[in-house]
Tab-separated table of C-alpha atoms in Angstrom:
chain	number	residue	atom	x	y	z
A	159	UNK	CA	0.000	0.000	0.000
A	160	UNK	CA	2.980	2.306	0.006
A	161	UNK	CA	4.166	4.682	2.653
A	162	UNK	CA	0.758	5.746	3.902
A	163	UNK	CA	0.318	2.839	6.275
A	164	UNK	CA	1.019	3.686	9.871
A	165	UNK	CA	4.644	3.220	10.771
A	166	UNK	CA	6.082	1.632	13.886
A	167	UNK	CA	4.813	2.964	17.218
A	168	UNK	CA	6.454	6.204	18.202
A	169	UNK	CA	8.746	6.371	21.213
A	170	UNK	CA	7.361	9.337	23.085
A	171	UNK	CA	6.747	12.888	21.939
A	172	UNK	CA	9.753	15.119	21.441
A	173	UNK	CA	9.850	18.595	19.902
A	174	UNK	CA	12.886	20.656	18.945
A	175	UNK	CA	13.368	23.906	20.861
A	176	UNK	CA	12.414	26.013	17.839
A	177	UNK	CA	9.264	23.938	17.310
A	178	UNK	CA	8.250	24.391	20.943
A	179	UNK	CA	8.856	28.122	20.627
A	180	UNK	CA	6.418	28.366	17.735
A	181	UNK	CA	3.806	26.393	19.707
A	182	UNK	CA	4.120	28.786	22.668
A	183	UNK	CA	3.928	31.889	20.479
A	184	UNK	CA	0.876	30.736	18.523
A	185	UNK	CA	-0.970	29.689	21.673
A	186	UNK	CA	-0.348	33.149	23.167
A	187	UNK	CA	-1.489	34.900	19.968
A	188	UNK	CA	-4.645	32.771	19.823
A	189	UNK	CA	-5.514	33.656	23.425
A	190	UNK	CA	-5.092	37.380	22.757
A	191	UNK	CA	-7.281	37.204	19.645
A	192	UNK	CA	-9.960	35.387	21.669
A	193	UNK	CA	-9.673	38.021	24.428
A	194	UNK	CA	-10.527	40.711	21.884
A	195	UNK	CA	-13.237	38.442	20.383
A	196	UNK	CA	-11.574	38.754	16.988
A	197	UNK	CA	-11.275	34.999	16.427
A	198	UNK	CA	-12.391	31.698	17.950
A	199	UNK	CA	-11.864	28.163	16.707
A	200	UNK	CA	-15.118	26.453	17.688
A	201	UNK	CA	-17.614	27.083	14.876
A	202	UNK	CA	-20.496	26.482	17.279
A	203	UNK	CA	-19.176	29.177	19.597
A	204	UNK	CA	-18.871	31.933	17.002
A	205	UNK	CA	-22.586	32.874	16.971
A	206	UNK	CA	-22.393	33.614	20.716
A	207	UNK	CA	-19.615	36.125	20.221
A	208	UNK	CA	-21.850	38.897	18.875
A	209	UNK	CA	-23.647	39.252	22.201
A	210	UNK	CA	-20.279	39.459	23.955
A	211	UNK	CA	-18.921	41.991	21.473
A	212	UNK	CA	-22.008	44.171	21.905
A	213	UNK	CA	-21.889	43.887	25.707
A	214	UNK	CA	-25.044	41.838	26.206
A	215	UNK	CA	-23.183	38.955	27.887
A	216	UNK	CA	-20.261	39.087	30.281
A	217	UNK	CA	-16.789	37.736	29.673
A	218	UNK	CA	-17.252	35.014	32.311
A	219	UNK	CA	-20.638	33.923	30.931
A	220	UNK	CA	-19.259	33.724	27.392
A	221	UNK	CA	-16.227	31.732	28.533
A	222	UNK	CA	-18.542	29.319	30.359
A	223	UNK	CA	-20.568	28.753	27.193
A	224	UNK	CA	-17.438	28.195	25.110
A	225	UNK	CA	-16.036	25.755	27.666
A	226	UNK	CA	-19.260	23.737	27.620
A	227	UNK	CA	-19.123	23.542	23.831
A	228	UNK	CA	-15.417	22.684	23.698
A	229	UNK	CA	-14.557	20.464	26.679
A	230	UNK	CA	-15.534	17.205	24.970
A	231	UNK	CA	-13.373	17.984	21.948
A	232	UNK	CA	-10.384	18.971	24.096
A	233	UNK	CA	-10.299	15.924	26.358
A	234	UNK	CA	-12.007	13.374	24.138
A	235	UNK	CA	-10.450	14.162	20.765
A	236	UNK	CA	-7.605	16.667	20.986
A	237	UNK	CA	-5.624	15.003	23.767
A	238	UNK	CA	-6.017	11.370	22.555
A	239	UNK	CA	-5.126	12.324	18.975
A	240	UNK	CA	-2.011	14.166	20.108
A	241	UNK	CA	-0.903	11.341	22.390
A	242	UNK	CA	-1.426	8.672	19.725
A	243	UNK	CA	0.267	10.553	16.873
A	244	UNK	CA	2.831	12.790	18.570
A	245	UNK	CA	1.359	15.655	16.525
A	246	UNK	CA	-0.544	18.568	18.039
A	247	UNK	CA	-3.955	19.567	16.714
A	248	UNK	CA	-6.288	22.596	16.833
A	249	UNK	CA	-8.646	21.040	19.393
A	250	UNK	CA	-5.777	20.772	21.847
A	251	UNK	CA	-4.185	24.176	21.178
A	252	UNK	CA	-6.867	26.586	20.002
A	253	UNK	CA	-9.891	25.525	22.053
A	254	UNK	CA	-8.174	25.909	25.461
A	255	UNK	CA	-6.397	29.061	24.267
A	256	UNK	CA	-9.669	30.738	23.339
A	257	UNK	CA	-11.257	29.778	26.674
A	258	UNK	CA	-8.266	31.180	28.584
A	259	UNK	CA	-8.267	34.319	26.433
A	260	UNK	CA	-11.953	34.941	27.102
A	261	UNK	CA	-11.548	34.388	30.843
A	262	UNK	CA	-8.616	36.804	31.122
A	263	UNK	CA	-9.735	40.375	31.922
A	264	UNK	CA	-6.563	41.895	30.425
A	265	UNK	CA	-4.775	41.149	27.146
A	266	UNK	CA	-1.391	40.667	28.834
A	267	UNK	CA	-2.921	38.029	31.095
A	268	UNK	CA	-4.517	36.350	28.077
A	269	UNK	CA	-1.093	36.197	26.428
A	270	UNK	CA	0.476	34.783	29.599
A	271	UNK	CA	-2.208	32.120	29.980
A	272	UNK	CA	-1.960	31.201	26.307
A	273	UNK	CA	1.810	30.965	26.612
A	274	UNK	CA	1.430	28.693	29.638
A	275	UNK	CA	-0.968	26.399	27.809
A	276	UNK	CA	1.416	26.261	24.864
A	277	UNK	CA	4.169	25.176	27.271
A	278	UNK	CA	1.939	22.386	28.583
A	279	UNK	CA	1.304	21.195	25.027
A	280	UNK	CA	4.947	21.461	23.974
A	281	UNK	CA	6.585	19.979	27.071
A	282	UNK	CA	3.891	18.198	29.096
A	283	UNK	CA	2.602	15.746	26.511
A	284	UNK	CA	5.936	13.962	26.282
A	285	UNK	CA	5.844	13.249	30.016
A	286	UNK	CA	2.329	11.805	29.817
A	287	UNK	CA	3.174	9.826	26.691
A	288	UNK	CA	6.362	8.348	28.106
A	289	UNK	CA	4.694	7.450	31.389
A	290	UNK	CA	1.749	5.778	29.646
A	291	UNK	CA	4.022	3.707	27.418
A	292	UNK	CA	5.750	2.272	30.493
A	293	UNK	CA	2.479	0.812	31.806
A	294	UNK	CA	1.797	-2.922	31.460
A	295	UNK	CA	-1.132	-2.154	29.135
A	296	UNK	CA	0.113	0.494	26.696
A	297	UNK	CA	-3.125	2.181	25.653
A	298	UNK	CA	-1.294	5.070	23.958
A	299	UNK	CA	0.267	2.782	21.356
A	300	UNK	CA	-3.088	1.006	21.037
A	301	UNK	CA	-4.680	4.350	20.153
A	302	UNK	CA	-2.647	4.361	16.942
A	303	UNK	CA	-5.081	1.748	15.661
A	304	UNK	CA	-7.486	4.629	15.023
A	305	UNK	CA	-5.282	5.897	12.231
A	306	UNK	CA	-6.028	3.363	9.503
A	307	UNK	CA	-9.856	3.668	9.553
A	308	UNK	CA	-9.601	7.469	9.684
A	309	UNK	CA	-7.258	7.660	6.704
A	310	UNK	CA	-9.338	5.424	4.462
A	311	UNK	CA	-12.907	6.210	5.515
A	312	UNK	CA	-12.249	9.957	5.410
A	313	UNK	CA	-12.011	9.594	1.623
A	314	UNK	CA	-15.701	8.655	1.644
A	315	UNK	CA	-16.987	12.092	2.584
A	316	UNK	CA	-17.476	13.317	-1.028
A	317	UNK	CA	-19.446	10.140	-1.808
A	318	UNK	CA	-21.753	10.664	1.164
A	319	UNK	CA	-22.210	14.336	0.319
A	320	UNK	CA	-23.103	13.572	-3.317
A	321	UNK	CA	-25.576	10.860	-2.307
A	322	UNK	CA	-27.264	13.130	0.239
A	323	UNK	CA	-27.529	16.138	-2.065
A	324	UNK	CA	-27.898	14.649	-5.543
A	325	UNK	CA	-29.377	11.205	-5.003
A	326	UNK	CA	-28.473	7.531	-4.841
A	327	UNK	CA	-27.424	7.126	-8.468
A	328	UNK	CA	-24.857	9.901	-8.480
A	329	UNK	CA	-23.659	8.810	-5.065
A	330	UNK	CA	-23.073	5.272	-6.368
A	331	UNK	CA	-21.262	6.628	-9.439
A	332	UNK	CA	-19.005	8.768	-7.246
A	333	UNK	CA	-18.249	5.752	-5.051
A	334	UNK	CA	-17.328	3.735	-8.127
A	335	UNK	CA	-15.034	6.476	-9.432
A	336	UNK	CA	-13.281	6.745	-6.058
A	337	UNK	CA	-12.883	2.968	-5.771
A	338	UNK	CA	-11.309	2.773	-9.239
A	339	UNK	CA	-9.031	5.701	-8.378
A	340	UNK	CA	-7.854	4.017	-5.167
A	341	UNK	CA	-7.106	0.696	-6.872
A	342	UNK	CA	-5.338	2.423	-9.784
A	343	UNK	CA	-3.269	4.641	-7.510
A	344	UNK	CA	-2.198	1.734	-5.312
A	345	UNK	CA	-1.108	-0.130	-8.448
A	346	UNK	CA	0.521	2.677	-10.432
A	347	UNK	CA	1.819	4.999	-7.701
A	348	UNK	CA	2.215	2.832	-4.592
A	349	UNK	CA	4.108	5.509	-2.631
A	350	UNK	CA	1.161	7.915	-2.768
A	351	UNK	CA	-1.793	7.969	-0.411
A	352	UNK	CA	-4.531	6.672	-2.699
A	353	UNK	CA	-7.267	8.203	-0.538
A	354	UNK	CA	-6.116	11.730	-1.378
A	355	UNK	CA	-6.484	11.134	-5.131
A	356	UNK	CA	-9.913	9.581	-4.650
A	357	UNK	CA	-10.955	12.455	-2.414
A	358	UNK	CA	-9.919	15.004	-5.041
A	359	UNK	CA	-12.027	13.294	-7.690
A	360	UNK	CA	-14.991	13.047	-5.319
A	361	UNK	CA	-14.861	16.739	-4.390
A	362	UNK	CA	-14.516	17.711	-8.058
A	363	UNK	CA	-17.599	15.646	-8.943
A	364	UNK	CA	-19.574	17.169	-6.074
A	365	UNK	CA	-18.732	20.725	-7.141
A	366	UNK	CA	-19.468	19.879	-10.784
A	367	UNK	CA	-22.920	18.562	-9.850
A	368	UNK	CA	-23.616	21.675	-7.752
A	369	UNK	CA	-22.443	24.168	-10.368
A	370	UNK	CA	-24.376	22.370	-13.098
A	371	UNK	CA	-27.562	22.446	-11.027
A	372	UNK	CA	-27.216	26.168	-10.285
A	373	UNK	CA	-26.394	27.058	-13.868
A	374	UNK	CA	-29.374	25.073	-15.101
A	375	UNK	CA	-31.621	26.813	-12.579
A	376	UNK	CA	-30.326	30.259	-13.504
A	377	UNK	CA	-30.731	29.562	-17.233
A	378	UNK	CA	-34.329	28.472	-16.617
A	379	UNK	CA	-34.985	31.648	-14.612
A	380	UNK	CA	-33.519	33.798	-17.395
A	381	UNK	CA	-35.737	32.117	-19.980
A	382	UNK	CA	-38.780	32.602	-17.765
A	383	UNK	CA	-37.987	36.290	-17.256
A	384	UNK	CA	-37.328	36.789	-20.957
A	385	UNK	CA	-40.736	35.354	-21.752
A	386	UNK	CA	-42.351	37.840	-19.345
A	387	UNK	CA	-40.769	40.908	-20.914
A	388	UNK	CA	-38.468	43.769	-19.934
A	389	UNK	CA	-40.488	44.810	-16.892
A	390	UNK	CA	-40.028	41.398	-15.274
A	391	UNK	CA	-36.281	41.532	-15.939
A	392	UNK	CA	-36.016	44.995	-14.389
A	393	UNK	CA	-38.038	43.882	-11.372
A	394	UNK	CA	-35.788	40.865	-10.865
A	395	UNK	CA	-32.673	43.029	-11.047
A	396	UNK	CA	-34.152	45.485	-8.556
A	397	UNK	CA	-34.998	42.633	-6.216
A	398	UNK	CA	-31.464	41.272	-6.354
A	399	UNK	CA	-30.018	44.747	-5.758
A	400	UNK	CA	-32.279	45.240	-2.745
A	401	UNK	CA	-31.303	41.834	-1.404
A	402	UNK	CA	-27.588	42.629	-1.789
A	403	UNK	CA	-28.094	45.976	-0.051
A	404	UNK	CA	-29.900	44.295	2.836
A	405	UNK	CA	-27.051	41.785	3.206
A	406	UNK	CA	-24.507	44.616	3.219
A	407	UNK	CA	-26.456	46.525	5.864
A	408	UNK	CA	-26.773	43.424	8.022
A	409	UNK	CA	-23.207	42.184	7.754
A	410	UNK	CA	-21.387	45.400	6.879
A	411	UNK	CA	-20.492	46.521	10.443
A	412	UNK	CA	-19.118	43.098	11.348
A	413	UNK	CA	-17.093	42.910	8.137
A	414	UNK	CA	-15.709	46.379	8.912
A	415	UNK	CA	-14.792	45.252	12.432
A	416	UNK	CA	-12.787	42.348	11.023
A	417	UNK	CA	-11.030	44.628	8.539
A	418	UNK	CA	-10.062	46.974	11.391
A	419	UNK	CA	-8.678	43.986	13.256
A	420	UNK	CA	-6.696	42.795	10.240
A	421	UNK	CA	-3.247	43.533	11.759
A	422	UNK	CA	-4.040	41.145	14.621
A	423	UNK	CA	-5.628	38.612	12.276
A	424	UNK	CA	-2.620	38.752	9.953
A	425	UNK	CA	-0.364	37.951	12.916
A	426	UNK	CA	-2.624	35.012	13.737
A	427	UNK	CA	-2.533	33.773	10.132
A	428	UNK	CA	1.244	34.051	10.147
A	429	UNK	CA	1.419	32.073	13.374
A	430	UNK	CA	-0.895	29.262	12.248
A	431	UNK	CA	0.956	28.842	8.949
A	432	UNK	CA	4.311	28.865	10.771
A	433	UNK	CA	3.004	26.275	13.242
A	434	UNK	CA	1.871	24.061	10.365
A	435	UNK	CA	5.340	24.392	8.809
A	436	UNK	CA	6.942	22.874	11.919
A	437	UNK	CA	5.223	19.530	11.214
A	438	UNK	CA	4.451	19.098	14.915
A	439	UNK	CA	0.913	20.290	14.215
A	440	UNK	CA	-1.862	19.140	11.897
A	441	UNK	CA	-5.283	20.617	11.256
A	442	UNK	CA	-7.414	17.476	11.128
A	443	UNK	CA	-7.899	13.907	12.245
A	444	UNK	CA	-6.622	12.254	9.074
A	445	UNK	CA	-3.813	14.756	8.581
A	446	UNK	CA	-2.512	14.143	12.110
A	447	UNK	CA	-1.640	10.572	11.140
A	448	UNK	CA	-0.349	11.605	7.704
A	449	UNK	CA	1.960	14.259	9.182
A	450	UNK	CA	3.103	11.806	11.850
A	451	UNK	CA	4.136	9.367	9.113
A	452	UNK	CA	5.836	12.047	7.038
A	453	UNK	CA	3.217	12.077	4.245
A	454	UNK	CA	3.233	15.859	4.046
A	455	UNK	CA	2.055	16.286	0.451
A	456	UNK	CA	-0.901	13.985	1.019
A	457	UNK	CA	-1.767	15.819	4.241
A	458	UNK	CA	-1.788	19.103	2.329
A	459	UNK	CA	-4.156	17.635	-0.258
A	460	UNK	CA	-6.535	16.295	2.386
A	461	UNK	CA	-6.784	19.580	4.293
A	462	UNK	CA	-7.108	21.533	1.036
A	463	UNK	CA	-10.140	19.508	-0.048
A	464	UNK	CA	-11.617	19.614	3.438
A	465	UNK	CA	-11.501	23.411	3.449
A	466	UNK	CA	-14.231	23.669	0.820
A	467	UNK	CA	-16.750	22.247	3.255
A	468	UNK	CA	-16.127	24.994	5.785
A	469	UNK	CA	-15.787	28.155	3.679
A	470	UNK	CA	-19.521	29.004	3.643
A	471	UNK	CA	-19.938	28.248	7.352
A	472	UNK	CA	-16.904	30.273	8.400
A	473	UNK	CA	-17.779	33.157	6.074
A	474	UNK	CA	-21.397	33.456	7.179
A	475	UNK	CA	-20.712	33.039	10.905
A	476	UNK	CA	-17.838	35.521	10.734
A	477	UNK	CA	-20.030	38.093	8.977
A	478	UNK	CA	-22.886	37.464	11.387
A	479	UNK	CA	-20.787	37.650	14.561
A	480	UNK	CA	-17.795	39.857	13.849
A	481	UNK	CA	-15.432	37.090	15.020
A	482	UNK	CA	-13.229	35.219	12.558
A	483	UNK	CA	-11.965	31.619	12.711
A	484	UNK	CA	-8.610	30.859	14.335
A	485	UNK	CA	-7.447	29.097	11.171
A	486	UNK	CA	-9.458	31.203	8.722
A	487	UNK	CA	-10.758	29.113	5.857
A	488	UNK	CA	-7.980	26.612	6.838
A	489	UNK	CA	-5.964	27.109	3.631
A	490	UNK	CA	-3.062	28.153	5.857
A	491	UNK	CA	-2.701	24.522	6.921
A	492	UNK	CA	-1.636	23.058	3.541
A	493	UNK	CA	0.449	26.124	2.754
A	494	UNK	CA	2.326	25.682	6.012
A	495	UNK	CA	2.781	21.927	5.540
A	496	UNK	CA	4.230	22.351	2.066
A	497	UNK	CA	6.488	25.248	3.004
A	498	UNK	CA	8.016	23.221	5.815
A	499	UNK	CA	8.369	20.286	3.417
A	500	UNK	CA	9.989	22.145	0.535
A	501	UNK	CA	12.273	24.510	2.462
A	502	UNK	CA	15.054	22.681	4.311
A	503	UNK	CA	16.137	25.531	6.576
A	504	UNK	CA	13.605	25.621	9.465
A	505	UNK	CA	14.056	29.342	10.183
A	506	UNK	CA	13.539	30.232	6.531
A	507	UNK	CA	10.587	27.844	6.268
A	508	UNK	CA	8.859	29.450	9.245
A	509	UNK	CA	9.519	32.940	7.902
A	510	UNK	CA	8.129	32.126	4.457
A	511	UNK	CA	5.119	30.335	5.927
A	512	UNK	CA	4.428	33.304	8.214
A	513	UNK	CA	4.447	35.761	5.312
A	514	UNK	CA	2.183	33.524	3.247
A	515	UNK	CA	-0.168	32.924	6.196
A	516	UNK	CA	-0.527	36.652	6.862
A	517	UNK	CA	-1.224	37.286	3.182
A	518	UNK	CA	-3.816	34.500	3.029
A	519	UNK	CA	-5.683	35.891	6.051
A	520	UNK	CA	-5.618	39.394	4.555
A	521	UNK	CA	-7.141	38.153	1.301
A	522	UNK	CA	-9.759	36.111	3.155
A	523	UNK	CA	-10.848	38.982	5.405
A	524	UNK	CA	-11.158	41.449	2.530
A	525	UNK	CA	-13.040	38.853	0.462
A	526	UNK	CA	-15.612	38.052	3.157
A	527	UNK	CA	-18.329	40.462	2.014
A	528	UNK	CA	-17.962	39.558	-1.653
A	529	UNK	CA	-17.944	35.874	-0.765
A	530	UNK	CA	-21.120	36.276	1.280
A	531	UNK	CA	-22.859	37.899	-1.709
A	532	UNK	CA	-21.525	35.260	-4.111
A	533	UNK	CA	-22.879	32.440	-1.992
A	534	UNK	CA	-26.342	33.985	-2.196
A	535	UNK	CA	-26.322	33.386	-5.963
A	536	UNK	CA	-25.013	29.806	-5.871
A	537	UNK	CA	-27.303	28.027	-3.404
A	538	UNK	CA	-26.347	24.504	-4.493
A	539	UNK	CA	-22.672	25.249	-3.866
A	540	UNK	CA	-23.577	26.655	-0.462
A	541	UNK	CA	-25.680	23.579	0.283
A	542	UNK	CA	-22.826	21.339	-0.857
A	543	UNK	CA	-20.682	22.783	1.895
A	544	UNK	CA	-23.321	21.800	4.455
A	545	UNK	CA	-23.424	18.289	3.045
A	546	UNK	CA	-19.614	18.080	3.058
A	547	UNK	CA	-19.492	18.975	6.746
A	548	UNK	CA	-22.200	16.430	7.579
A	549	UNK	CA	-20.451	13.793	5.487
A	550	UNK	CA	-17.095	14.499	7.159
A	551	UNK	CA	-18.754	14.116	10.536
A	552	UNK	CA	-20.430	10.824	9.563
A	553	UNK	CA	-17.345	9.268	7.994
A	554	UNK	CA	-15.064	10.328	10.845
A	555	UNK	CA	-17.562	9.194	13.453
A	556	UNK	CA	-17.600	5.691	11.979
A	557	UNK	CA	-13.818	5.675	11.466
A	558	UNK	CA	-13.062	6.804	15.017
A	559	UNK	CA	-15.552	4.335	16.487
A	560	UNK	CA	-14.110	1.411	14.486
A	561	UNK	CA	-10.571	2.505	15.327
A	562	UNK	CA	-11.425	2.825	19.014
A	563	UNK	CA	-12.761	-0.746	19.055
A	564	UNK	CA	-9.614	-1.920	17.249
A	565	UNK	CA	-7.551	-0.168	19.922
A	566	UNK	CA	-9.667	-1.784	22.638
A	567	UNK	CA	-9.108	-5.215	21.115
A	568	UNK	CA	-5.364	-4.609	20.815
A	569	UNK	CA	-4.906	-3.563	24.422
A	570	UNK	CA	-7.486	-5.706	26.207
A	571	UNK	CA	-8.994	-8.369	23.971
A	572	UNK	CA	-12.651	-9.064	24.622
A	573	UNK	CA	-12.627	-7.275	27.967
A	574	UNK	CA	-11.186	-4.204	26.296
A	575	UNK	CA	-13.931	-4.234	23.662
A	576	UNK	CA	-16.551	-4.621	26.397
A	577	UNK	CA	-15.215	-1.658	28.398
A	578	UNK	CA	-14.625	0.703	25.464
A	579	UNK	CA	-17.748	-0.259	23.522
A	580	UNK	CA	-19.786	-0.254	26.723
A	581	UNK	CA	-18.600	3.225	27.690
A	582	UNK	CA	-19.467	4.460	24.205
A	583	UNK	CA	-22.988	2.996	24.407
A	584	UNK	CA	-23.406	4.282	27.962
A	585	UNK	CA	-22.435	7.759	26.800
A	586	UNK	CA	-25.160	7.576	24.149
A	587	UNK	CA	-27.722	6.322	26.676
A	588	UNK	CA	-26.867	9.172	29.062
A	589	UNK	CA	-27.578	11.838	26.456
A	590	UNK	CA	-23.997	12.138	25.154
A	591	UNK	CA	-22.214	14.195	27.801
A	592	UNK	CA	-19.167	13.582	25.599
A	593	UNK	CA	-19.717	14.351	21.911
A	594	UNK	CA	-19.992	11.169	19.838
A	595	UNK	CA	-16.865	11.793	17.783
A	596	UNK	CA	-14.760	12.144	20.928
A	597	UNK	CA	-16.464	9.402	22.933
A	598	UNK	CA	-14.472	6.521	21.390
A	599	UNK	CA	-10.934	7.837	22.052
A	600	UNK	CA	-11.984	9.001	25.520
A	601	UNK	CA	-13.317	5.509	26.230
A	602	UNK	CA	-9.999	3.981	25.086
A	603	UNK	CA	-8.074	6.104	27.589
A	604	UNK	CA	-10.511	5.311	30.412
A	605	UNK	CA	-10.459	1.647	29.420
A	606	UNK	CA	-6.664	1.662	29.414
A	607	UNK	CA	-6.579	3.072	32.940
A	608	UNK	CA	-9.133	0.483	34.133
A	609	UNK	CA	-7.192	-2.399	32.565
A	610	UNK	CA	-3.980	-1.249	34.225
A	611	UNK	CA	-5.727	-1.070	37.594
A	612	UNK	CA	-7.072	-4.598	37.059
A	613	UNK	CA	-3.553	-5.738	36.205
A	614	UNK	CA	-2.219	-4.258	39.435
A	615	UNK	CA	-4.648	-6.361	41.495
A	616	UNK	CA	-3.907	-9.455	39.370
A	617	UNK	CA	-7.331	-9.567	37.708
A	618	UNK	CA	-6.117	-9.031	34.148
A	619	UNK	CA	-3.056	-10.017	32.103
A	620	UNK	CA	-1.841	-8.055	29.047
A	621	UNK	CA	-3.057	-9.516	25.749
A	622	UNK	CA	0.510	-9.853	24.457
A	623	UNK	CA	1.322	-12.205	27.364
């Protein structure tokens, strides 16, 4: 299958000094941006920021809301993913940083708290990882089992999105095209990650279906208006102009607020791109394992395709709230990966990535209003983004659940499956206090602790024995 299969278990987590420095700096910057309510990472939290910006909710109340929305992702997804891959992720860095930044009453304190959290991420994870790997039941190494299902099932998200939006037949065709692409890639280019090629074809087919549908609809509308005469055409143009004016009046102040905050946002974009260039950070579940295995080009492809599912959501929530996303439209991720991959000198790589990241954020912020108007005229494309996000969630949920059960089997056999699968089902029965996507990895860690305790009292022997 080439180099994309997971390599041998890692021996701890170890960052170079310069890599740790970038982690600390970006965590501090993220906390300051959250303090000023200029950017948050959690998409679900962004709509709450407008009330905070306009003074209708307090800093403490807003931080409490954000913590409730983010805690499951931090402890159930961010921490397990980092421990199993040795690569940091946005759930572990940005979510705590934005909570700390919102709690802090002063920007200097936000920076200090963000810096402290960055130090925990850069230096503390290695201690936890090394300690866990010395236990009789090594659940950290077992967690690496999650990687294979994530890498391969993630490629299914375009298929699911096409089937949901455009029907069973086109969904089946897209699945067939991806399957052929995977088999052909594995045969002809065995060193490449076949899922990335399949994903590219799937996303291209999804966008082609959406654009074709919108163009057909617009052509039909034009014919209908032409048949009704010049007055109908003028009325339609006036209606569209009024709609665009209403959108500008609604979102204009928030767009202006983001443009005024562009110097800060450019610094953030520079930091995120520089962090991605260190290759101790990845922006997604699949890319964490790809970066960990050194498949940088494939990781860049995966995060590039993924970005298209989040552009409409990030654009509309940013315009509606006046708070941007910590990673913008997430194009800074692949740019950072590739810069760190192509430029051998780490200092030069970070500098180039920082310049590119700042430029990308500047373009994105200035394009927000125009993008919001454009999305109004291409509803199928906008809907495709919603379907992409849902499909990503569904495919990753299945992949993480399957991988968690594989990890449970590896570390504890049938008892491990019972504990991990039982905790997952119990979480569902209790109303999901831990979000479903994070419930599996969290259950693996809890199960690993339980199995080690049982070993200590001579009630369980490691599977390898």
